[in-house]
Short mmCIF file of C-alpha atoms in Angstrom, two decimals:
data_model
loop_
_atom_site.label_atom_id
_atom_site.label_comp_id
_atom_site.label_asym_id
_atom_site.label_seq_id
_atom_site.Cartn_x
_atom_site.Cartn_y
_atom_site.Cartn_z
CA MET A 17 -8.68 8.15 10.98
CA LYS A 18 -7.79 6.66 7.52
CA GLU A 19 -8.39 3.25 7.45
CA ILE A 20 -6.06 1.06 4.25
CA ARG A 21 -6.20 -2.13 3.10
CA LEU A 22 -3.31 -3.39 1.21
CA HIS A 23 -3.34 -6.85 -0.93
CA GLY A 24 -0.34 -8.45 -2.25
CA ARG A 25 1.15 -11.87 -2.44
CA GLY A 26 3.85 -13.71 -0.35
CA GLY A 27 7.07 -12.64 -0.61
CA GLN A 28 6.37 -8.65 -1.70
CA GLY A 29 6.75 -7.18 1.47
CA VAL A 30 3.26 -6.15 2.67
CA VAL A 31 4.18 -6.79 5.82
CA LYS A 32 7.38 -5.12 6.06
CA ALA A 33 5.62 -1.97 4.14
CA SER A 34 3.32 -1.68 6.57
CA GLN A 35 5.13 -1.63 9.90
CA ILE A 36 7.28 0.89 8.08
CA VAL A 37 4.23 3.21 7.80
CA VAL A 38 3.76 2.73 11.32
CA LYS A 39 7.21 3.44 12.44
CA ALA A 40 7.24 6.69 10.51
CA VAL A 41 3.63 8.25 11.48
CA VAL A 42 4.64 7.96 14.97
CA GLN A 43 7.59 9.22 14.10
CA GLU A 44 5.15 12.12 13.48
CA LYS A 45 3.52 11.74 16.34
CA LYS A 46 0.42 10.22 14.75
CA GLN A 47 -1.16 6.55 15.45
CA GLY A 48 -0.43 4.14 12.95
CA GLN A 49 -1.68 0.07 13.89
CA PHE A 50 -1.48 -2.54 11.67
CA ILE A 51 -3.25 -6.15 11.33
CA PRO A 52 -1.45 -8.50 8.79
CA PHE A 53 -3.86 -11.60 7.94
CA PHE A 54 -1.70 -14.30 6.03
CA GLY A 55 -4.09 -17.20 4.95
CA VAL A 56 -2.07 -19.58 3.86
CA GLU A 57 1.69 -18.66 4.65
CA ARG A 58 3.54 -19.65 1.72
CA LYS A 59 5.38 -17.33 -0.94
CA GLY A 60 3.03 -16.14 -3.57
CA SER A 61 -0.42 -17.14 -1.77
CA PRO A 62 -2.22 -13.87 -1.77
CA VAL A 63 -2.30 -11.40 1.27
CA PHE A 64 -3.69 -8.44 2.98
CA GLY A 65 -3.52 -6.47 5.87
CA TYR A 66 -5.18 -3.79 7.68
CA LEU A 67 -3.44 -0.45 8.18
CA ARG A 68 -4.83 2.62 10.26
CA ILE A 69 -3.22 5.82 10.61
CA SER A 70 -5.14 8.76 12.17
CA GLN A 71 -4.16 11.86 14.15
CA GLN A 72 -6.38 10.46 16.99
CA PRO A 73 -5.88 7.00 19.60
CA ILE A 74 -6.78 4.38 17.78
CA ARG A 75 -9.16 2.21 19.49
CA ARG A 76 -10.48 -0.44 16.77
CA LYS A 77 -8.98 -4.21 16.88
CA MET A 78 -10.65 -5.38 13.87
CA GLN A 79 -9.95 -5.80 10.07
CA VAL A 80 -10.98 -3.07 7.69
CA TYR A 81 -14.19 -3.66 6.23
CA GLU A 82 -14.77 -0.38 4.42
CA PRO A 83 -11.41 1.06 3.18
CA ASP A 84 -10.49 4.13 2.39
CA ILE A 85 -7.32 3.49 0.34
CA LEU A 86 -6.65 -0.08 -1.28
CA MET A 87 -2.74 -0.53 -2.24
CA ILE A 88 -2.92 -3.34 -4.18
CA LEU A 89 0.91 -5.04 -4.67
CA ASP A 90 -0.18 -7.00 -7.19
CA ASP A 91 -2.79 -6.35 -10.02
CA SER A 92 -3.28 -10.22 -10.56
CA LEU A 93 -5.66 -10.14 -7.51
CA VAL A 94 -8.20 -8.13 -8.92
CA VAL A 95 -9.95 -11.06 -10.24
CA LEU A 96 -10.16 -11.76 -6.44
CA PRO A 97 -13.62 -10.51 -5.22
CA ALA A 98 -12.11 -9.47 -2.05
CA THR A 99 -9.68 -7.02 -3.42
CA TYR A 100 -12.42 -4.23 -3.84
CA GLU A 101 -14.81 -5.37 -1.11
CA GLY A 102 -15.81 -2.52 0.90
CA LEU A 103 -14.09 0.31 -1.06
CA LYS A 104 -15.55 3.79 0.69
CA GLU A 105 -17.53 5.74 -1.64
CA GLY A 106 -14.78 8.26 -3.85
CA GLY A 107 -12.25 5.95 -2.16
CA THR A 108 -8.50 5.46 -3.67
CA ILE A 109 -6.82 3.18 -5.11
CA ILE A 110 -3.04 2.47 -5.43
CA MET A 111 -1.72 -0.31 -7.97
CA ASN A 112 1.70 -1.65 -9.12
CA THR A 113 0.40 -2.10 -13.04
CA VAL A 114 1.20 -1.39 -16.12
CA LYS A 115 -2.25 -3.18 -17.30
CA PRO A 116 -4.60 -0.80 -18.93
CA LEU A 117 -7.24 0.71 -16.69
CA GLU A 118 -9.93 -1.39 -18.46
CA GLU A 119 -8.71 -4.66 -17.54
CA LEU A 120 -8.31 -3.80 -13.98
CA LYS A 121 -12.40 -3.77 -12.84
CA ILE A 122 -11.96 -0.59 -11.40
CA PRO A 123 -15.50 -0.56 -9.16
CA SER A 124 -17.73 2.83 -9.70
CA GLN A 125 -17.26 3.62 -6.16
CA ALA A 126 -13.29 4.61 -6.89
CA GLY A 127 -13.26 8.11 -6.73
CA SER A 128 -8.71 8.27 -7.50
CA VAL A 129 -6.69 5.76 -9.41
CA ALA A 130 -3.18 5.77 -9.23
CA VAL A 131 -0.94 3.52 -10.89
CA VAL A 132 2.86 2.91 -11.33
CA ASP A 133 5.19 -0.02 -12.39
CA ALA A 134 6.47 -1.11 -8.80
CA THR A 135 7.35 -4.28 -10.14
CA GLY A 136 9.42 -2.84 -12.82
CA ILE A 137 11.15 -0.38 -10.33
CA SER A 138 11.91 -2.74 -7.78
CA GLU A 139 13.43 -5.48 -10.83
CA LYS A 140 15.34 -2.68 -11.94
CA ILE A 141 17.08 -1.06 -9.49
CA LEU A 142 16.86 -4.41 -6.34
CA GLY A 143 17.06 -7.10 -9.13
CA ARG A 144 13.71 -8.69 -7.87
CA ASN A 145 9.76 -8.62 -7.64
CA ILE A 146 9.12 -6.89 -4.50
CA PRO A 147 7.60 -3.76 -5.24
CA ASN A 148 6.88 -2.82 -1.21
CA THR A 149 9.04 0.05 -1.36
CA ALA A 150 8.52 1.22 -4.31
CA MET A 151 4.54 1.01 -3.58
CA LEU A 152 5.63 3.34 -0.05
CA GLY A 153 6.82 5.82 -2.02
CA ALA A 154 3.64 5.91 -4.19
CA PHE A 155 1.77 5.76 -1.40
CA ALA A 156 3.30 8.52 0.29
CA LYS A 157 2.59 11.09 -3.17
CA VAL A 158 -0.74 10.45 -3.80
CA THR A 159 -1.96 10.40 -0.42
CA GLY A 160 -0.21 13.13 1.80
CA LEU A 161 -0.92 10.90 5.05
CA VAL A 162 2.85 10.36 6.18
CA ASP A 163 6.01 12.82 5.56
CA LYS A 164 8.06 11.68 2.85
CA GLU A 165 11.22 12.36 3.87
CA ILE A 166 10.94 10.63 7.19
CA LEU A 167 9.26 7.58 5.45
CA PHE A 168 12.01 7.27 3.24
CA GLN A 169 14.86 7.33 5.95
CA GLU A 170 12.74 4.06 7.29
CA ILE A 171 12.93 2.27 4.18
CA GLU A 172 16.39 3.15 4.56
CA ALA A 173 17.18 1.89 8.13
CA SER A 174 14.77 -0.69 7.46
CA PHE A 175 16.38 -1.64 3.61
CA GLY A 176 19.43 -0.04 2.47
CA ALA A 177 19.84 3.21 -0.31
CA ALA A 178 18.82 0.56 -2.92
CA ASN A 179 15.12 0.75 -1.54
CA ARG A 180 15.41 4.37 -1.02
CA GLU A 181 16.07 5.32 -4.30
CA ALA A 182 13.01 2.41 -5.60
CA ALA A 183 10.52 4.29 -3.71
CA GLN A 184 11.67 7.94 -4.68
CA THR A 185 11.29 6.78 -8.28
CA ALA A 186 7.65 5.51 -7.65
CA TYR A 187 7.21 8.99 -6.44
CA ASP A 188 8.19 10.46 -9.11
CA GLN A 189 6.90 8.06 -11.58
CA VAL A 190 3.28 7.23 -9.66
CA LYS A 191 0.32 8.93 -12.28
CA SER A 192 -3.17 9.12 -11.04
CA VAL A 193 -5.58 7.83 -14.08
CA GLU A 194 -9.68 8.53 -14.47
CA ALA A 195 -11.68 5.82 -12.35
#
């Protein structure tokens, strides 16, 4: 089982992105689970959620304390202690950013870091900062946990062809950087 924690801000699509991943993995005959956590429920406030993907039934129903993967939809959240908290040794970070690595406070246990300008992609293609579908494209390429075509079909079914284009663009542009 892979455990993923997503960090973003209200209005960036953390919940919808996770729901799409669960739909896609279920189509692949895998197990998927998403548990949202909202805290202050208003646009722009920090939000996070927990996502699990497994070949076996998922029995855990609690938050993810030690994620294998962190998806960070807003790089301003790296200053919050909870953002990197519990990342497993050798874990993966996928981040929406254009900042240099030195500014991102990457923890030493990170095994790999991948970055993509999901905000720039979403603003160019969608006309606004909703980076969730672009981040899903990056997630598909970096992790290989979900079939790209099934995921992209779910994105298009939920949000339309422009969002699929945003996911494909991020898939093509995501870059691995040294941790």
